[in-house]
mmCIF file of C-alpha atoms and ligand atoms in Angstrom:
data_model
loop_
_atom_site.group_PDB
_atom_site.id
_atom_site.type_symbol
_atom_site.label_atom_id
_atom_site.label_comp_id
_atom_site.label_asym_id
_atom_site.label_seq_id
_atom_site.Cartn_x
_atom_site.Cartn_y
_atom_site.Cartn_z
ATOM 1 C CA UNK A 1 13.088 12.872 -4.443
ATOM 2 C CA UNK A 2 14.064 9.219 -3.423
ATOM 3 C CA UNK A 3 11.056 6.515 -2.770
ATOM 4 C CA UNK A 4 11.392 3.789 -1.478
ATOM 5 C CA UNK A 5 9.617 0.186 -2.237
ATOM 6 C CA UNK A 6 9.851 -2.479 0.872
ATOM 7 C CA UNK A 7 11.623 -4.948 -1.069
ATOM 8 C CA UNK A 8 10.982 -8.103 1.263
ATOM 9 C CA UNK A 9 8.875 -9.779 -0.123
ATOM 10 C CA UNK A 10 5.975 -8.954 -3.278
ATOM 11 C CA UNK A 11 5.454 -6.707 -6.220
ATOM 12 C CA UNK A 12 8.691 -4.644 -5.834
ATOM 13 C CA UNK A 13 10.112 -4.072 -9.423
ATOM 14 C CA UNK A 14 6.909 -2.636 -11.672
ATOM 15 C CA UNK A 15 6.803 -0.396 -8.575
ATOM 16 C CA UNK A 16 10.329 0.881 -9.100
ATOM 17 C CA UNK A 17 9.809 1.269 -12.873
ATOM 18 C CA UNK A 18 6.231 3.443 -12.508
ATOM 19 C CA UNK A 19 7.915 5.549 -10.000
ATOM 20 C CA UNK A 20 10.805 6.020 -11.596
ATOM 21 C CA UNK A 21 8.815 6.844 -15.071
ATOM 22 C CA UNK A 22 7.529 9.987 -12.824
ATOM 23 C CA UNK A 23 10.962 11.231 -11.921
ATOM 24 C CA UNK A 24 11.329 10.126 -8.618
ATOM 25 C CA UNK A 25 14.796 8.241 -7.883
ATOM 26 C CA UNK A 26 13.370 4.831 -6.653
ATOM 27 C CA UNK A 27 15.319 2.344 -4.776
ATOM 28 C CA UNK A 28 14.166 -0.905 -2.994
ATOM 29 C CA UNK A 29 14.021 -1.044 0.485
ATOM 30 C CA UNK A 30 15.487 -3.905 2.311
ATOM 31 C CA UNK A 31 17.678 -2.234 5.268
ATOM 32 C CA UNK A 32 17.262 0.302 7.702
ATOM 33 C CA UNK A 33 20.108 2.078 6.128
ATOM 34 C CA UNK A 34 18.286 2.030 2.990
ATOM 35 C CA UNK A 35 14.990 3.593 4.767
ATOM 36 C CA UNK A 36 17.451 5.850 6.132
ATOM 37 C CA UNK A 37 18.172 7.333 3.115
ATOM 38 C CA UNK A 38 14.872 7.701 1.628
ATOM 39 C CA UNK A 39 12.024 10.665 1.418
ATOM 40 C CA UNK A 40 8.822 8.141 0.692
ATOM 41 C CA UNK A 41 8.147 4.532 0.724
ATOM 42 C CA UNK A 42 6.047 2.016 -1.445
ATOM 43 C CA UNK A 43 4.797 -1.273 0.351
ATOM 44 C CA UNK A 44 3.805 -2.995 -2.248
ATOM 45 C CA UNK A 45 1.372 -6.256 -2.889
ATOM 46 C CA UNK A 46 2.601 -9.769 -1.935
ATOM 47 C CA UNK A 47 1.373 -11.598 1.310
ATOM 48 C CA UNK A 48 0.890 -9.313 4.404
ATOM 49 C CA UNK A 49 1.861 -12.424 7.078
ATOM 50 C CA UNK A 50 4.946 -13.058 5.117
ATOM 51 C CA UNK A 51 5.970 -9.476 5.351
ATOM 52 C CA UNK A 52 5.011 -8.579 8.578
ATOM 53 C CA UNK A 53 7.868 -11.714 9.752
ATOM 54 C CA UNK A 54 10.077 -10.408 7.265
ATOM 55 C CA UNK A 55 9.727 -6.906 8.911
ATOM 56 C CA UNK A 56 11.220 -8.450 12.140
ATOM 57 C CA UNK A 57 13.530 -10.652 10.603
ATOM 58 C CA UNK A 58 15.330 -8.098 8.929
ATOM 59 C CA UNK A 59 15.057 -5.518 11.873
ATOM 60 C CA UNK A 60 13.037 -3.169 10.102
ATOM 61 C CA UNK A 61 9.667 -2.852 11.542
ATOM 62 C CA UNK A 62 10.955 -0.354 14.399
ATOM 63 C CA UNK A 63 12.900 1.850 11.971
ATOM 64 C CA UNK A 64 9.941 1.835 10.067
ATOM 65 C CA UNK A 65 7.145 2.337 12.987
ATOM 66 C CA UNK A 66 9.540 5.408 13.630
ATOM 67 C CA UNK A 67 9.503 7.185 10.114
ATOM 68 C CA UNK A 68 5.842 6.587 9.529
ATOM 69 C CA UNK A 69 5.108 7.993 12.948
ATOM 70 C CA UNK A 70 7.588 10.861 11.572
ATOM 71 C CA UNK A 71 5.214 11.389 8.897
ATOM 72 C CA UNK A 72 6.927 9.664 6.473
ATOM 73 C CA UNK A 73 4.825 9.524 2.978
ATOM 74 C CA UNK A 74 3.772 6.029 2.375
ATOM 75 C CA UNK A 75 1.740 4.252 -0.237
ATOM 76 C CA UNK A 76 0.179 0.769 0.656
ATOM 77 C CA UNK A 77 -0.813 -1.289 -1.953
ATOM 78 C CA UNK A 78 -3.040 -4.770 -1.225
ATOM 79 C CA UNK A 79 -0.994 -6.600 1.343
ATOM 80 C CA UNK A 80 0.449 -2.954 1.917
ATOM 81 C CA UNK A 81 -2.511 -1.234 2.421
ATOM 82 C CA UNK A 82 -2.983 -4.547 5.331
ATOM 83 C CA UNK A 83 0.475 -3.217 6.417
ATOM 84 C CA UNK A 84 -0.457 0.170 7.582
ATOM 85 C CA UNK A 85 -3.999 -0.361 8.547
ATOM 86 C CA UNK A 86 -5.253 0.388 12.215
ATOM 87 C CA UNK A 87 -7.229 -2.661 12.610
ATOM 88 C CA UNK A 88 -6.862 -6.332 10.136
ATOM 89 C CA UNK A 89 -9.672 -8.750 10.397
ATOM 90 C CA UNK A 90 -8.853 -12.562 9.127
ATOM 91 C CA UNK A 91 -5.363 -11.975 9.447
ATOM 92 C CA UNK A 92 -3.099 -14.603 11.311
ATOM 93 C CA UNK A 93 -2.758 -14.645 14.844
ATOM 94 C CA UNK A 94 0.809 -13.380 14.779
ATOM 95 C CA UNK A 95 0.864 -10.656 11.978
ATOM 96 C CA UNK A 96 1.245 -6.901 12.896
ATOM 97 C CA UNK A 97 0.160 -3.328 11.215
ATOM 98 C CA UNK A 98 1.687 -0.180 11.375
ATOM 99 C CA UNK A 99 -1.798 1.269 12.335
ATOM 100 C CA UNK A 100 -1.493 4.781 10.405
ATOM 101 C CA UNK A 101 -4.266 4.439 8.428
ATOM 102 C CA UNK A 102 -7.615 4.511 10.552
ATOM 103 C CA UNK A 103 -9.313 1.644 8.459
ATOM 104 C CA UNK A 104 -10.566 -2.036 9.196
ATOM 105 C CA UNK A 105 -9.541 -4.377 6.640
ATOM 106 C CA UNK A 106 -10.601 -7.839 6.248
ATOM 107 C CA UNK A 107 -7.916 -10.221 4.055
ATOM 108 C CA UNK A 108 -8.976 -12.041 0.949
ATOM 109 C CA UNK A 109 -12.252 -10.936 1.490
ATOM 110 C CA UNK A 110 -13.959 -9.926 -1.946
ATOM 111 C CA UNK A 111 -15.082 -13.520 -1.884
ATOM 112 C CA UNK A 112 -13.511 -16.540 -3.634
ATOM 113 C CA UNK A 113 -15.406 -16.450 -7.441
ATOM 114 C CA UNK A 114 -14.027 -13.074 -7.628
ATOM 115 C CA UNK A 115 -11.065 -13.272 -5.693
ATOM 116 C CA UNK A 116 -9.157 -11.709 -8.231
ATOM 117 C CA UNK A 117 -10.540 -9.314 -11.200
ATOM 118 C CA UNK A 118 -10.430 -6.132 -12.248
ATOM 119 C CA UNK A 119 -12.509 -2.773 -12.449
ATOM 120 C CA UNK A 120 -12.257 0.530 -14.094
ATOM 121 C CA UNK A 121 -12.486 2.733 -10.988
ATOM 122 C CA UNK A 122 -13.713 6.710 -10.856
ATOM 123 C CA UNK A 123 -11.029 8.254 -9.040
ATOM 124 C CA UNK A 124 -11.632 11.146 -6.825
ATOM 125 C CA UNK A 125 -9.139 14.135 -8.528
ATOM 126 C CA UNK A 126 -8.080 11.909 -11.821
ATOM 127 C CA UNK A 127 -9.806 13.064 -15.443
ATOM 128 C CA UNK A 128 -11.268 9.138 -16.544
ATOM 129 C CA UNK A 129 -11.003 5.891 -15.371
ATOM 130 C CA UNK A 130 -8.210 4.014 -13.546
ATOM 131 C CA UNK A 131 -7.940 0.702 -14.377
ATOM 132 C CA UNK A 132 -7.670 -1.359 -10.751
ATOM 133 C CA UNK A 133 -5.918 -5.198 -10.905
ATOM 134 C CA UNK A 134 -7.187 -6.914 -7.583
ATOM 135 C CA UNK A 135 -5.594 -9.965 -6.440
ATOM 136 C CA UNK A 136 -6.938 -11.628 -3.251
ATOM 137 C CA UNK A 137 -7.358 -8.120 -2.201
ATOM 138 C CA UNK A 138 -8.662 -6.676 1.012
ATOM 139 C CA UNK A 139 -12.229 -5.251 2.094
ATOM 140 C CA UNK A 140 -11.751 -2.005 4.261
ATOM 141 C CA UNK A 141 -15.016 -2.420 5.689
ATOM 142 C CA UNK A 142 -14.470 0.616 8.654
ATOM 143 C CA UNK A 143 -13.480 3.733 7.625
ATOM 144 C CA UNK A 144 -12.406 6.344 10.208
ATOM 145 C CA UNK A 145 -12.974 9.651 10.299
ATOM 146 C CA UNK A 146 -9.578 11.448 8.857
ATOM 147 C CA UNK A 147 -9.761 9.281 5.891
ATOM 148 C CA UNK A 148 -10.920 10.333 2.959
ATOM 149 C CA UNK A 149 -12.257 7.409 0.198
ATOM 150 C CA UNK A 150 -10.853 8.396 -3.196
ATOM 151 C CA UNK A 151 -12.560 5.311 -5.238
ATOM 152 C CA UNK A 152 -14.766 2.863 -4.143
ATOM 153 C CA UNK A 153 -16.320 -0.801 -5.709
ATOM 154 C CA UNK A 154 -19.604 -1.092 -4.672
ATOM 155 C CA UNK A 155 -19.736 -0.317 -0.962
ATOM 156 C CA UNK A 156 -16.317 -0.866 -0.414
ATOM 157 C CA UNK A 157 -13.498 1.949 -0.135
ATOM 158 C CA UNK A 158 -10.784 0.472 -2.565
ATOM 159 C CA UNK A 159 -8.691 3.958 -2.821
ATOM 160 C CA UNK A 160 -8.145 6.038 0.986
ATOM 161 C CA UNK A 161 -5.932 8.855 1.847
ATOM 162 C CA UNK A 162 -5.227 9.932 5.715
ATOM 163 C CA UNK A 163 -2.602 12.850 4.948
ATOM 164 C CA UNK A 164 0.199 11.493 3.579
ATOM 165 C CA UNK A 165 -0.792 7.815 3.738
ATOM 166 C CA UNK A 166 -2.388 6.780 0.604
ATOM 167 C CA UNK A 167 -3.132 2.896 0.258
ATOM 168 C CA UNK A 168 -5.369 1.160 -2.597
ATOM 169 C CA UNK A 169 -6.953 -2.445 -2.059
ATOM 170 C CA UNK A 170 -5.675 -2.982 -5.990
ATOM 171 C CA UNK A 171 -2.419 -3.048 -7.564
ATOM 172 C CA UNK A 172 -1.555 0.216 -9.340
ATOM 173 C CA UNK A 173 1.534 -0.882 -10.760
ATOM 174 C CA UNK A 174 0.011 -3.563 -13.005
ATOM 175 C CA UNK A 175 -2.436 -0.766 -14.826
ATOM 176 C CA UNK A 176 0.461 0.639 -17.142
ATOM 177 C CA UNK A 177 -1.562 3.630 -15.902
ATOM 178 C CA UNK A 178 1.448 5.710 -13.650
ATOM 179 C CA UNK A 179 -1.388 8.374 -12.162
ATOM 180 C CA UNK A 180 -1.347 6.811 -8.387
ATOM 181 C CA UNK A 181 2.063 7.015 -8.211
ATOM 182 C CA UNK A 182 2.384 10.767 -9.833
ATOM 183 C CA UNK A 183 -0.388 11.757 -6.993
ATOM 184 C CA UNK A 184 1.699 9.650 -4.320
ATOM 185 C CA UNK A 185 5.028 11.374 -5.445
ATOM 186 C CA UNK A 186 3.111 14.865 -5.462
ATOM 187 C CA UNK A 187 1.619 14.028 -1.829
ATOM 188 C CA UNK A 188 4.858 13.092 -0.767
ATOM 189 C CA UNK A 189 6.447 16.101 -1.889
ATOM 190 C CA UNK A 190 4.557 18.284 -0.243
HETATM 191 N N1 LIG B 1 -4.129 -11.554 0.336
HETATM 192 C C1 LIG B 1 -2.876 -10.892 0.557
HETATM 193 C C2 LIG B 1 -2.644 -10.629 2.026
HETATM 194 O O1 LIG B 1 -3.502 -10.836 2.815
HETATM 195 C C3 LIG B 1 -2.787 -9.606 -0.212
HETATM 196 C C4 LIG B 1 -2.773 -9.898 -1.695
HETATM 197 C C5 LIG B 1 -2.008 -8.913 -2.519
HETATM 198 O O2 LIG B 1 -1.216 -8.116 -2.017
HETATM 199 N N2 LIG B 1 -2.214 -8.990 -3.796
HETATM 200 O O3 LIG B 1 -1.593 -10.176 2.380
#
């Protein structure tokens, strides 16, 4: 199977490496020709503004609206989780979501002490702990009701699924822990 990482902007290469450590043939996404030819896509951490003007700077956030509304298998990580959200509080004026993933996020919003740490997380379907790396993440603070929460901190969903949209408020890659992306290559498979 070939996935994908939007390769604009953000944590692209420790994405290609864990998915590629599960089998999948992983490629970074920069083109519509190159989301053209794949099965699954990664949008990895990085800054959500910057990526949403990337997306229409390099012509790709139709192609992409198109395959996600095909039911394209996507993984949002941190300022990809942003990316596919229904509904972004604090964001700037001008930044856009793909809306296939019926949450409200707020930016930066786990406060600024903490704004980066890290938690071992109980994972809904994993045996032990994943290890979650959140930088400036994101608060989903509304949760609709096709998603399912598959980890949370405290109150807050960090880990949601809404069929084949899986997005994490954390940074999988950075764990050296590759069980997100086996489940995201499994979802996608399917
Ligand atoms: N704070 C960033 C944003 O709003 C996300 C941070 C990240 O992806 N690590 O896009």
């Amino acid at each position: 199977m070939k996935v994908g990482v939007l390769a604009l902007q953000g944590a692209v290469d420790a994405h290609l490496r864990a998915l590629g450590r599960c089998g999948a043939d992983a490629v970074a996404v920069k083109t519509a020709e190159a989301l053209d030819g794949v099965d699954a896509l990664v949008l990895p951490g990085g800054e959500s503004t910057t990526m949403s003007m990337l997306l229409d700077r390099f012509e790709l956030r139709a192609p992409l609206a198109e395959r996600l509304a095909d039911g394209m298998a996507a993984f949002g990580t941190c300022a990809g989780m942003i990316l596919l959200a229904a509904e972004v509080l604090d964001g700037r004026a001008d930044q856009r979501s793909f809306g296939v993933l019926d949450v409200a996020v707020r930016r930066n919003a786990f406060g600024r002490q903490v704004d980066s740490f890290e938690a071992d997380l109980a994972v809904a379907g994993l045996d032990g702990p994943f290890h979650g790396v959140f930088i400036r993440a994101p608060v989903v603070e509304r949760v609709g009701r096709d998603v399912e929460v598959l980890a949370s901190v405290g109150a807050a969903p960090v880990l949601c699924r809404q069929g084949r949209v899986l997005a994490s408020a954390f940074h999988p890659e950075l764990s050296g822990d590759d069980r997100l992306h086996e489940l995201f290559c499994r979802l996608a498979e399917r």
